[in-house]
Coordinates of C-alpha atoms in Angstrom, one line a residue:
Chain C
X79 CA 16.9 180.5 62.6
X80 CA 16.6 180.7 58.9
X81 CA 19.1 179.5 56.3
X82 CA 20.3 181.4 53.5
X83 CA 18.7 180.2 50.9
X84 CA 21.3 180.7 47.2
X85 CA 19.2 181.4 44.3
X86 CA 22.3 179.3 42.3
X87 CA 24.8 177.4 43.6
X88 CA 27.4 178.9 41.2
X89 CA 27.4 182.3 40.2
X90 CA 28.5 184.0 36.1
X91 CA 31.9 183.8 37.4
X92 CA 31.9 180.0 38.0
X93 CA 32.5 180.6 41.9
X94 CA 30.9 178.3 44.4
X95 CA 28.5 179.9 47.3
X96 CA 31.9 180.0 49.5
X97 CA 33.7 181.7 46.9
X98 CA 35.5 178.7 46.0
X99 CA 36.8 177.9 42.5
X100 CA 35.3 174.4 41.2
X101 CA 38.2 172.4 41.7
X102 CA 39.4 173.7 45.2
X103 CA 39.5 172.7 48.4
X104 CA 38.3 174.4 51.4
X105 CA 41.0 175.5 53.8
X106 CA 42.6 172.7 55.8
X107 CA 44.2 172.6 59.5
X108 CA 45.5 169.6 60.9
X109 CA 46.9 168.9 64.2
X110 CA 48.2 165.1 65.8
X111 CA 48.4 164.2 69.6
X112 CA 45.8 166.6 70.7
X113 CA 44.9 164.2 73.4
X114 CA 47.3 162.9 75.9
X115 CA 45.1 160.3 77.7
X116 CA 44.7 158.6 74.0
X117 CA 47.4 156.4 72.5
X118 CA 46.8 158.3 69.7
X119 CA 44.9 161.6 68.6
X120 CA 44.0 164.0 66.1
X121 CA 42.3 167.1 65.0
X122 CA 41.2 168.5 61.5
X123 CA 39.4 171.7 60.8
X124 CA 38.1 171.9 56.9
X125 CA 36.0 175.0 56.1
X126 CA 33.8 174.1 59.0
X127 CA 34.0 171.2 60.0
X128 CA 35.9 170.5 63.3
X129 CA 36.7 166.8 64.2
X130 CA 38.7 165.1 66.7
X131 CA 40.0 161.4 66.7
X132 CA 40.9 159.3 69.2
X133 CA 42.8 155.8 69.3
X134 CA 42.9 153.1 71.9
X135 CA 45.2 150.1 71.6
X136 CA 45.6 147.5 70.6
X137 CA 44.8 146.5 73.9
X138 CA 42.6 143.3 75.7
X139 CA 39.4 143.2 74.1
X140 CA 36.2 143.1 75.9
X141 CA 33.9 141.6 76.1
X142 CA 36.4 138.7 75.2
X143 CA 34.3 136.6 72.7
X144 CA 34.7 139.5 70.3
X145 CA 38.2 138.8 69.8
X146 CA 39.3 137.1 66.7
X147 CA 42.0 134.4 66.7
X148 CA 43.3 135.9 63.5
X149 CA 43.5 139.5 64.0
X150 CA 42.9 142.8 65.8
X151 CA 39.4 144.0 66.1
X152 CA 39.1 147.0 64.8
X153 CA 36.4 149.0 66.5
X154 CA 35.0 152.1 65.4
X155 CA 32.5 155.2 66.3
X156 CA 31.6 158.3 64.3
X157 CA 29.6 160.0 66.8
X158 CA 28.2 163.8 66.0
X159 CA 27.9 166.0 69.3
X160 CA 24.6 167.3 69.8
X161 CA 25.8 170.8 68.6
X162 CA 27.7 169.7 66.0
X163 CA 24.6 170.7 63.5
X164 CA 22.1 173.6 63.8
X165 CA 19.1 171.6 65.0
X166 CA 20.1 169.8 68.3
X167 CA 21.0 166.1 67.3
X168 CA 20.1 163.7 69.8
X169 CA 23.3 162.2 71.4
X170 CA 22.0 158.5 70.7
X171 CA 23.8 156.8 67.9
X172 CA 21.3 157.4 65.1
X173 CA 21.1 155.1 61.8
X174 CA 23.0 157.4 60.0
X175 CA 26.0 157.3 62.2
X176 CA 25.7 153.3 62.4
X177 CA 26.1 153.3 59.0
X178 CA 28.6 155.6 58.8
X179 CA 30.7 153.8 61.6
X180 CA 30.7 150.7 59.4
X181 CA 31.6 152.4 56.2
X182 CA 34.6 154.3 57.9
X183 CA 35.7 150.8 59.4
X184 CA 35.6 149.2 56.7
X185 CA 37.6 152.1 54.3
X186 CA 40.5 152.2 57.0
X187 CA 40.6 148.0 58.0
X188 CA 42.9 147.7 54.6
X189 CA 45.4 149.9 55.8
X190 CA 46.3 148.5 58.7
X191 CA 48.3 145.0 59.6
X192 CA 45.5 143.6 61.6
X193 CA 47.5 140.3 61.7
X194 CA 49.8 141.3 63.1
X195 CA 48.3 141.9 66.4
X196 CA 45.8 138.6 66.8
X197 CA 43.4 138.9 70.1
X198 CA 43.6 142.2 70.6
X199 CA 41.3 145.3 69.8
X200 CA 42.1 149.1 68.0
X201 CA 39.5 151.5 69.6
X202 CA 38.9 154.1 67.1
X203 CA 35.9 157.3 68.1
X204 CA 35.8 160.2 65.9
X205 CA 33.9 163.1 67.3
X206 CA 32.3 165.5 64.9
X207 CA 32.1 168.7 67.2
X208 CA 30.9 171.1 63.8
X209 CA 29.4 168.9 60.7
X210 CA 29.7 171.1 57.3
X211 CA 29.0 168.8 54.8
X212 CA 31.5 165.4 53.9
X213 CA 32.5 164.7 57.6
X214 CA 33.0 161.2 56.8
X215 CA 35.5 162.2 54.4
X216 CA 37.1 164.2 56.9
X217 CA 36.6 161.7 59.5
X218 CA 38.5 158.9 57.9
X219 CA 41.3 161.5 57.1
X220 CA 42.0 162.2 60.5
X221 CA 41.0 158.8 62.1
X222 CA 44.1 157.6 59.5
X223 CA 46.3 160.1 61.4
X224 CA 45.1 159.4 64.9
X225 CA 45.9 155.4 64.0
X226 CA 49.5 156.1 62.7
X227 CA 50.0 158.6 65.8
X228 CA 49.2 155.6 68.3
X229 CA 52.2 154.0 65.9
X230 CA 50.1 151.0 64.7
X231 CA 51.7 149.3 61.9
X232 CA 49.8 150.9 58.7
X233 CA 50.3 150.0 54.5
X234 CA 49.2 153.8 53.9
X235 CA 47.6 156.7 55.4
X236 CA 44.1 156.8 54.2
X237 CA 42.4 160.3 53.0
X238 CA 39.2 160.9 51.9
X239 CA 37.3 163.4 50.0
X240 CA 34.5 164.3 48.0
X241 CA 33.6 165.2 44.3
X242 CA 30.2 166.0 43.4
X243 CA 27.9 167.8 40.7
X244 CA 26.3 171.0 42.0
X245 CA 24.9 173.8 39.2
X246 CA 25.6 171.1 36.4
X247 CA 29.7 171.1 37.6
X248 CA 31.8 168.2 38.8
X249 CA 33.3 170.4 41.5
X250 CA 35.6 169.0 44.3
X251 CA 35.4 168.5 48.4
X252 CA 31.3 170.0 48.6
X253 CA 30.3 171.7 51.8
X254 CA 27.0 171.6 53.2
X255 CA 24.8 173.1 51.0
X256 CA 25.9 172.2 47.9
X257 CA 25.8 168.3 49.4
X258 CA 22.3 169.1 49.9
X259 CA 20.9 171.4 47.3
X260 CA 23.2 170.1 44.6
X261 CA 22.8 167.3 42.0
X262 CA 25.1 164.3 43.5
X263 CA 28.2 163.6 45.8
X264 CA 31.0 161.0 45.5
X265 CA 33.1 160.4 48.8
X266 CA 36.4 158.7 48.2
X267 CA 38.5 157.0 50.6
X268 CA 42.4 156.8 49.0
X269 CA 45.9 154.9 49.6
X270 CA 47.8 157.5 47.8
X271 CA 50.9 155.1 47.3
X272 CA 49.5 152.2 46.8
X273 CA 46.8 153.8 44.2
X274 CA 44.0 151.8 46.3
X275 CA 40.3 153.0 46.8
X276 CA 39.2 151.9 49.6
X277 CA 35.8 153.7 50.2
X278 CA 33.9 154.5 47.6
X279 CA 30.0 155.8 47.4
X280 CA 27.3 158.1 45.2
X281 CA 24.3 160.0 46.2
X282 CA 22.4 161.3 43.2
X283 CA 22.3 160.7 39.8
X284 CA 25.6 161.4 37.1
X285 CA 26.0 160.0 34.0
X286 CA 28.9 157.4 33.8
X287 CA 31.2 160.3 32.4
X288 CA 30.4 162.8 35.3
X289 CA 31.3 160.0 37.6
X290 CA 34.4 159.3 35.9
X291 CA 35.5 163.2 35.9
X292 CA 34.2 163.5 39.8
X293 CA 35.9 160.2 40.6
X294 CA 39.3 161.4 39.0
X295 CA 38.5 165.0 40.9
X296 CA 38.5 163.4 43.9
X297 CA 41.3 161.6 44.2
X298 CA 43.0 165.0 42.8
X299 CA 41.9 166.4 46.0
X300 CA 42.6 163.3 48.1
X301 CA 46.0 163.5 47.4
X302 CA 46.4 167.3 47.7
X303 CA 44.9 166.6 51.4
X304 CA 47.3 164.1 51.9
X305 CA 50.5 166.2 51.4
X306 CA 48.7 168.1 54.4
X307 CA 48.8 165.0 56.3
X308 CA 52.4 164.2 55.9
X309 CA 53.0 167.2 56.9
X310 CA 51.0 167.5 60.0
X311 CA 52.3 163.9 61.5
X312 CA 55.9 165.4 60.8
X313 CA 55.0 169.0 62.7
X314 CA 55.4 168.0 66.3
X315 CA 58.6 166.2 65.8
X316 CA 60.1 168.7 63.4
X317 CA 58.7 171.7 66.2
X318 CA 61.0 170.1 68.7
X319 CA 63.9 169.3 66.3
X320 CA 64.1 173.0 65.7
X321 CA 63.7 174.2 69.3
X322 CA 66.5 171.8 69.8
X323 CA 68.7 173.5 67.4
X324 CA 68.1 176.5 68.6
X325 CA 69.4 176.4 71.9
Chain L
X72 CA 68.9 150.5 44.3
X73 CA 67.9 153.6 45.2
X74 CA 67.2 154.8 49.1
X75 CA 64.5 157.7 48.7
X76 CA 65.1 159.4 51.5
X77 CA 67.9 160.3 53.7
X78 CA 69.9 158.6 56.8
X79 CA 67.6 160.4 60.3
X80 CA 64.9 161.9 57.9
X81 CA 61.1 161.4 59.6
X82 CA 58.9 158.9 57.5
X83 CA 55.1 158.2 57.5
X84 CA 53.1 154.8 56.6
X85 CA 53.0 154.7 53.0
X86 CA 56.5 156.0 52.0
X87 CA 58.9 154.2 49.9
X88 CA 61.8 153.9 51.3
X89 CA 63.9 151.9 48.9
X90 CA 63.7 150.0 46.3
X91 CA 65.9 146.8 45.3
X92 CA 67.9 144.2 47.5
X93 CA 67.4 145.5 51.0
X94 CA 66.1 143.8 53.8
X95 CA 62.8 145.0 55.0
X96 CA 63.9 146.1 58.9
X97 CA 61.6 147.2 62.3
X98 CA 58.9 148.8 61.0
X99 CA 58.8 148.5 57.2
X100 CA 57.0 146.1 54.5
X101 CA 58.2 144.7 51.4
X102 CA 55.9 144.6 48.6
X103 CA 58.4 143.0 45.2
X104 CA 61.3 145.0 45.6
X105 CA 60.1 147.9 47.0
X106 CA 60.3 148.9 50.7
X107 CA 57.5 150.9 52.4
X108 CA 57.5 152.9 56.1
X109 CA 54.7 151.5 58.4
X110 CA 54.9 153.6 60.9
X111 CA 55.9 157.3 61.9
X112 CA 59.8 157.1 62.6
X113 CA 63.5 158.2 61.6
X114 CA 64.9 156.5 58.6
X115 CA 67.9 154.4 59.3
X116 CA 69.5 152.4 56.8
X117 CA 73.2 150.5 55.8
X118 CA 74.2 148.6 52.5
X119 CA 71.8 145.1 53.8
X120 CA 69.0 146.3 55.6
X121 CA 66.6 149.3 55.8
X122 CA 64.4 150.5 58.9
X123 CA 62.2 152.8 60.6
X124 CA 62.8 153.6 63.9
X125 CA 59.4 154.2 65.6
X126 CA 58.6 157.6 67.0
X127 CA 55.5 155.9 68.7
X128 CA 54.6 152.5 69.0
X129 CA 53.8 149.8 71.4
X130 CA 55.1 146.5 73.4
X131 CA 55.2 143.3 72.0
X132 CA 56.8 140.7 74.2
X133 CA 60.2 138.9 72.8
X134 CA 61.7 136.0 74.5
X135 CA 64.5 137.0 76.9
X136 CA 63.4 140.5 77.1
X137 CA 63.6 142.0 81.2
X138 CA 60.1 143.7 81.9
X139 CA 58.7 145.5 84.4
X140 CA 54.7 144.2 85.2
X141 CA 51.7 145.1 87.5
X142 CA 49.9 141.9 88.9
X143 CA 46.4 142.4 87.9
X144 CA 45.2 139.2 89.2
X145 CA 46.1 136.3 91.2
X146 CA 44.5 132.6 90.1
X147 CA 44.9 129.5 91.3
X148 CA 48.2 128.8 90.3
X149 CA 49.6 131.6 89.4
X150 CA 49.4 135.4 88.6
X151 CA 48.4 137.6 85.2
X152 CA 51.0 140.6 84.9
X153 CA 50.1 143.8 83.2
X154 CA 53.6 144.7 81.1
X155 CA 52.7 147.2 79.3
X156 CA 51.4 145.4 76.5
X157 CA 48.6 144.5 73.9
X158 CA 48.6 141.1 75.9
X159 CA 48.6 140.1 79.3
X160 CA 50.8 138.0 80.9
X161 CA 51.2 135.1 82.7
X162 CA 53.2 134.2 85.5
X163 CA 53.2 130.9 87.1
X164 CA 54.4 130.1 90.9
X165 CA 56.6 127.4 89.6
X166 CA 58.4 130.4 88.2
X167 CA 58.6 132.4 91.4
X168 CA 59.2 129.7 94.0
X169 CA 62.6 128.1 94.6
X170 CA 60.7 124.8 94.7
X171 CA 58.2 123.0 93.6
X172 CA 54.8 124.5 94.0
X173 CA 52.1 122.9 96.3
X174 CA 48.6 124.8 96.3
X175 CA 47.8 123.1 99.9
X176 CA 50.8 124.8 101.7
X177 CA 51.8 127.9 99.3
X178 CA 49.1 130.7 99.4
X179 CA 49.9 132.9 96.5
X180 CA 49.0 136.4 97.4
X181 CA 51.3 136.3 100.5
X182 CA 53.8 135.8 97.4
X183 CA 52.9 138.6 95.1
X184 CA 49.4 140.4 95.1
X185 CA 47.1 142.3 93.0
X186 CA 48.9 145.8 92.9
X187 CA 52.4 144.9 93.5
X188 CA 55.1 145.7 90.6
X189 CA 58.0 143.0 89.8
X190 CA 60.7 142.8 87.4
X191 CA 60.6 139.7 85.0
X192 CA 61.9 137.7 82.0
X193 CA 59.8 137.2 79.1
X194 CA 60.0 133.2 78.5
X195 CA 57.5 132.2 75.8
X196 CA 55.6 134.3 73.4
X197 CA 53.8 133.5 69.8
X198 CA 50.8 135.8 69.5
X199 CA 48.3 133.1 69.7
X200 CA 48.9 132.4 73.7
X201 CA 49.7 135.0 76.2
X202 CA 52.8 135.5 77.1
X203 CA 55.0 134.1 79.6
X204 CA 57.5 135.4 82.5
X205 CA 59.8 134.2 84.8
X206 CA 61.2 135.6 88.1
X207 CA 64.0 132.6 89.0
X208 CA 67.2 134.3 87.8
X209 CA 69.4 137.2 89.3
X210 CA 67.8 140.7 89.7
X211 CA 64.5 139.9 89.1
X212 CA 61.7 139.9 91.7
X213 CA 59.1 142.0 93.2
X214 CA 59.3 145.9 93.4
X215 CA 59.5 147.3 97.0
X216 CA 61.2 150.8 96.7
X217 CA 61.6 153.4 94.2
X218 CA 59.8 155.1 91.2
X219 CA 58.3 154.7 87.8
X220 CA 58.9 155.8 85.0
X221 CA 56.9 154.8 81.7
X222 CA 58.3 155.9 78.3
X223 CA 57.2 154.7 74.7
X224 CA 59.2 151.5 74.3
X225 CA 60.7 152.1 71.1
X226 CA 62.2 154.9 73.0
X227 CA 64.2 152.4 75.3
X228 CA 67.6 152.1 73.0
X229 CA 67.7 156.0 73.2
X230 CA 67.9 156.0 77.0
X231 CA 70.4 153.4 77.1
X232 CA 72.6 155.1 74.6
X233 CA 75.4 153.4 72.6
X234 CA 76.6 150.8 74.7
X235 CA 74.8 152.0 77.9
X236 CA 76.3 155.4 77.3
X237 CA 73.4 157.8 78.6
X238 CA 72.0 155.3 81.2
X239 CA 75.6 154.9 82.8
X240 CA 75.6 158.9 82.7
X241 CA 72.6 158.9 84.8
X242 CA 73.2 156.5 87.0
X243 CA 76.5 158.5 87.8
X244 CA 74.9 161.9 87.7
X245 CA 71.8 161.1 89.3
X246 CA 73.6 158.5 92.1
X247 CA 70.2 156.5 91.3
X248 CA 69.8 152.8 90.3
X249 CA 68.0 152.8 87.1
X250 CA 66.4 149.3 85.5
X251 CA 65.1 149.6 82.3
X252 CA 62.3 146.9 81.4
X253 CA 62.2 146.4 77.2
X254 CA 58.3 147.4 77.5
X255 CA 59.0 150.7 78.5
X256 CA 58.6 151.0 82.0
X257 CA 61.9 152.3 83.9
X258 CA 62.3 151.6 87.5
X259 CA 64.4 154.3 89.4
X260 CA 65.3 154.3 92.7
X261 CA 67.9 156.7 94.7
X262 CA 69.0 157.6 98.6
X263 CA 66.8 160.8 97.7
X264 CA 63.3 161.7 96.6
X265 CA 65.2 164.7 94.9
X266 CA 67.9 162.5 93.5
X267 CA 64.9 160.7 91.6
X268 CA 63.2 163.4 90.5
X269 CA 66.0 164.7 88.7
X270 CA 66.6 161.0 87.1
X271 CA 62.8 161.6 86.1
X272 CA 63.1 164.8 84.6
X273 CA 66.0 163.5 82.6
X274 CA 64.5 160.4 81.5
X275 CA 61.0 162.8 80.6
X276 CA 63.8 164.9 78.1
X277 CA 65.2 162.0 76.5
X278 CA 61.7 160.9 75.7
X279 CA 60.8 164.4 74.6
X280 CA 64.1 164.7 72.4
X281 CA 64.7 161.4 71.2
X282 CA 65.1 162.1 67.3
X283 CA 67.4 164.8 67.8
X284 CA 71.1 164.4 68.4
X285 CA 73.3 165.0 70.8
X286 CA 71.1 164.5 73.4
X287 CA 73.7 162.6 75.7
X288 CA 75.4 165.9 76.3
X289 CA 72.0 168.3 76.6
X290 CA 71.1 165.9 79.4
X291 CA 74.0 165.7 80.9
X292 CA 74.3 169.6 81.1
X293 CA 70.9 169.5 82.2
X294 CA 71.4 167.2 85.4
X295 CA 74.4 169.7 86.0
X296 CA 72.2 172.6 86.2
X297 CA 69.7 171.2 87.9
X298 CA 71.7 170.3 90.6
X299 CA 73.5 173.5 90.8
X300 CA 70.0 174.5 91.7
X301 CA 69.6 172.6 94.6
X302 CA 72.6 172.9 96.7
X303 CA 71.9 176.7 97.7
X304 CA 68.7 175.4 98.7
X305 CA 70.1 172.4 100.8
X306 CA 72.3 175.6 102.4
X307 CA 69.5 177.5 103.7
X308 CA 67.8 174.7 105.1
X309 CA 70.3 173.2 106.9
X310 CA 71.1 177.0 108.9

């Protein structure tokens, strides 16, 4: 199969290979308790990415000598299918996702009151079933909802996105190819009410005022995304409030 | 001191809640003055205190609290009990036995074994050592009849109801005996299998329902109708 290849990444018009304007997102879905065998679950669709997250726990950890007489473990897995992207990835964790596991640990660990729960372990997978460019972003978005759906204790959701420079723009939340063809890319992991990064990376080269703009862009996005989230951990209860009415 | 949001509204993590000379309740944080929501819940709050009440959330164990356990495994002196929890429990034979416990004469499993369900009192518990239970007082003891019933433990006051309101209903309605371990486990057992089915189903909508209001009355009319249902049935079979 052949890609597309865009002669420019942003056209006279000043609109993105999607049709997007610089400083929007792409369309968002989000849906919590997706899975019932989980203690807590969640799905996001943005542009085309599709991810699910899972939660287990706090529960026994094993093997044992990985618990911490502190706090809860926090354990997590970003884990790409194998037809999540258009050349067949292998199912093995690859160094990417390692890495990426690790990052996303360590963006949502401040969030939540490990303390509290001393011993124990928080299983956390998130399952990229489509990858369109900033999954991690969208990963730690919905891991954050998947955690407070299992109802452990949490400071703030966390949400994520991306600003980046494609076509000599700062433009917000990239897709694929503009992560690849374009300039740089600055993921952001947020605490919207407590005004906390908690992830923060580059890939490419900006000068110190294009990172300012796309590190100000981003966390313009990251809390448009988190209205989205509210919203979406509300839905189910609100749904069955209404129904109630109703009758 | 301002309360941001309003008396049964749904919260997430993050939200403030209040800020000024409340007490940080169940499921809030206090950062200065201001109080913030840590989990997914319904807002309750009076002039001293402000609190989330959980949509979701799991068992930690509280001294005195009645549970309902699965013995996972039997040691040498005593048994670990699954209750529902982030941490296992403990139960020790001095707590079961009338008397003193001897290992040479007293052989545990005949007691309680792997697989067998008991209710229990929490005794001890302070994160850092796994809880412990006792079975010598009145009521408590090992599970041989009836059903179970597992709902989300912050969901336990709702079944209750204000002071026992919608479990007394049931157990009226339903004709079963209902006991309600604080982990979230609910132990139901009736003359009928049909009789706890319907206690079941009822328990199943007060979990569904719990935010709402009203709900005493909805499953009360529910029981009704459900039963109305049966008896034709109970006609034909008996021609």
């Amino acid at each position: 199969m052949t890609q597309r290849v865009y002669e420019k990444l942003i056209d006279e018009e000043g609109k993105r290979v999607d049709g997007r304007e610089w400083n929007e997102l792409r369309p968002i879905k989000i849906e919590v308790g997706v899975l019932n065998n989980a203690d807590g679950s969640a799905y996001i669709e943005q542009g085309k990415n599709k991810i699910l997250a899972a939660v287990y726990g706090p529960r026994e950890a094993h093997p044992r000598h990985l618990t911490l007489p502190d706090r809860a473990l926090l354990r997590c897995r970003y884990h790409m299918a194998p037809f999540s992207v258009e050349e067949r990835k292998s199912p093995a964790p690859s160094r990417r996702e390692i890495e990426l596991s690790k990052v996303i640990r360590e963006a949502l660990e401040p969030a939540i009151f490990l303390e509290h729960y001393p011993r124990t372990a928080i299983d956390l997978f998130i399952e990229i079933l489509q990858a369109d460019g900033g999954t991690r972003c969208a990963g730690i978005t919905v891991a954050s909802l998947a955690l407070a759906d299992a109802g452990i204790p949490m400071r703030d959701l966390v949400v994520a996105c991306a600003a980046g420079k494609v076509g000599d723009r700062i433009v917000l939340d990239l897709n694929d190819v503009e992560d690849k063809e374009g300039e740089a890319d600055v993921p952001i992991a947020f605490m919207p009410n407590l005004n906390a990064v908690t992830l923060l990376q580059m890939d490419g080269t900006l000068t110190p005022e294009e990172f300012e703009q796309a590190v100000n862009l981003a966390i313009e996005g990251c809390r448009q995304i988190y209205k989205m989230q509210k919203d979406a951990l509300k839905a189910r209860y609100l749904a069955i409030k209404k129904e109630v009415e109703e009758q | 001191m301002p309360i941001f949001y309003q008396n049964k509204e749904i919260v997430t993590p993050g939200d403030l809640l209040a800020e000024g000379n409340y007490r940080a309740g169940r499921n809030t944080y206090k950062v200065g003055e201001k109080i913030y929501a840590s989990r997914p819940g319904l807002l309750e709050y009076n002039e001293k205190e402000v609190r989330v009440v959980a949509l979701n959330a799991f068992y930690i164990p509280s001294v005195g609290d009645l549970v309902i356990g699965k013995v996972v495994e039997v040691n040498v002196n005593g048994w670990v009990v699954d209750i529902n929890s982030p941490y296992l429990a403990v139960l020790r034979a001095s707590d079961v036995l009338e008397r003193s416990f001897k290992p040479q004469r007293d052989e545990l499993t005949e007691i309680l074994d792997a697989g067998d369900l008991l209710i229990a009192k929490v005794t001890s518990f302070d994160r850092t050592r796994a809880p412990t239970l006792t079975m010598r007082e009145m009521g408590l003891g090992k599970i041989t009849r009836g059903q179970i019933v597992k709902v989300t433990p912050t969901k336990i006051p709702r079944v209750i109801g204000r002071k026992g309101s919608m479990i007394n209903m049931l157990k009226k309605e339903t004709g079963c005996r209902i006991t309600v371990g604080q982990n979230g486990v609910i132990l139901i057992s009736g003359r009928r299998l049909e009789d706890e089915r319907l206690a079941i189903q009822a328990i199943r909508k007060i979990e569904h329902e719990a935010h709402t209001s009203g709900l005493t009355d909805r499953v009360a009319e529910m029981i009704r109708r459900e039963k109305m249902k049966e008896e034709p049935k109970h006609d034909t079979e008996s021609l």
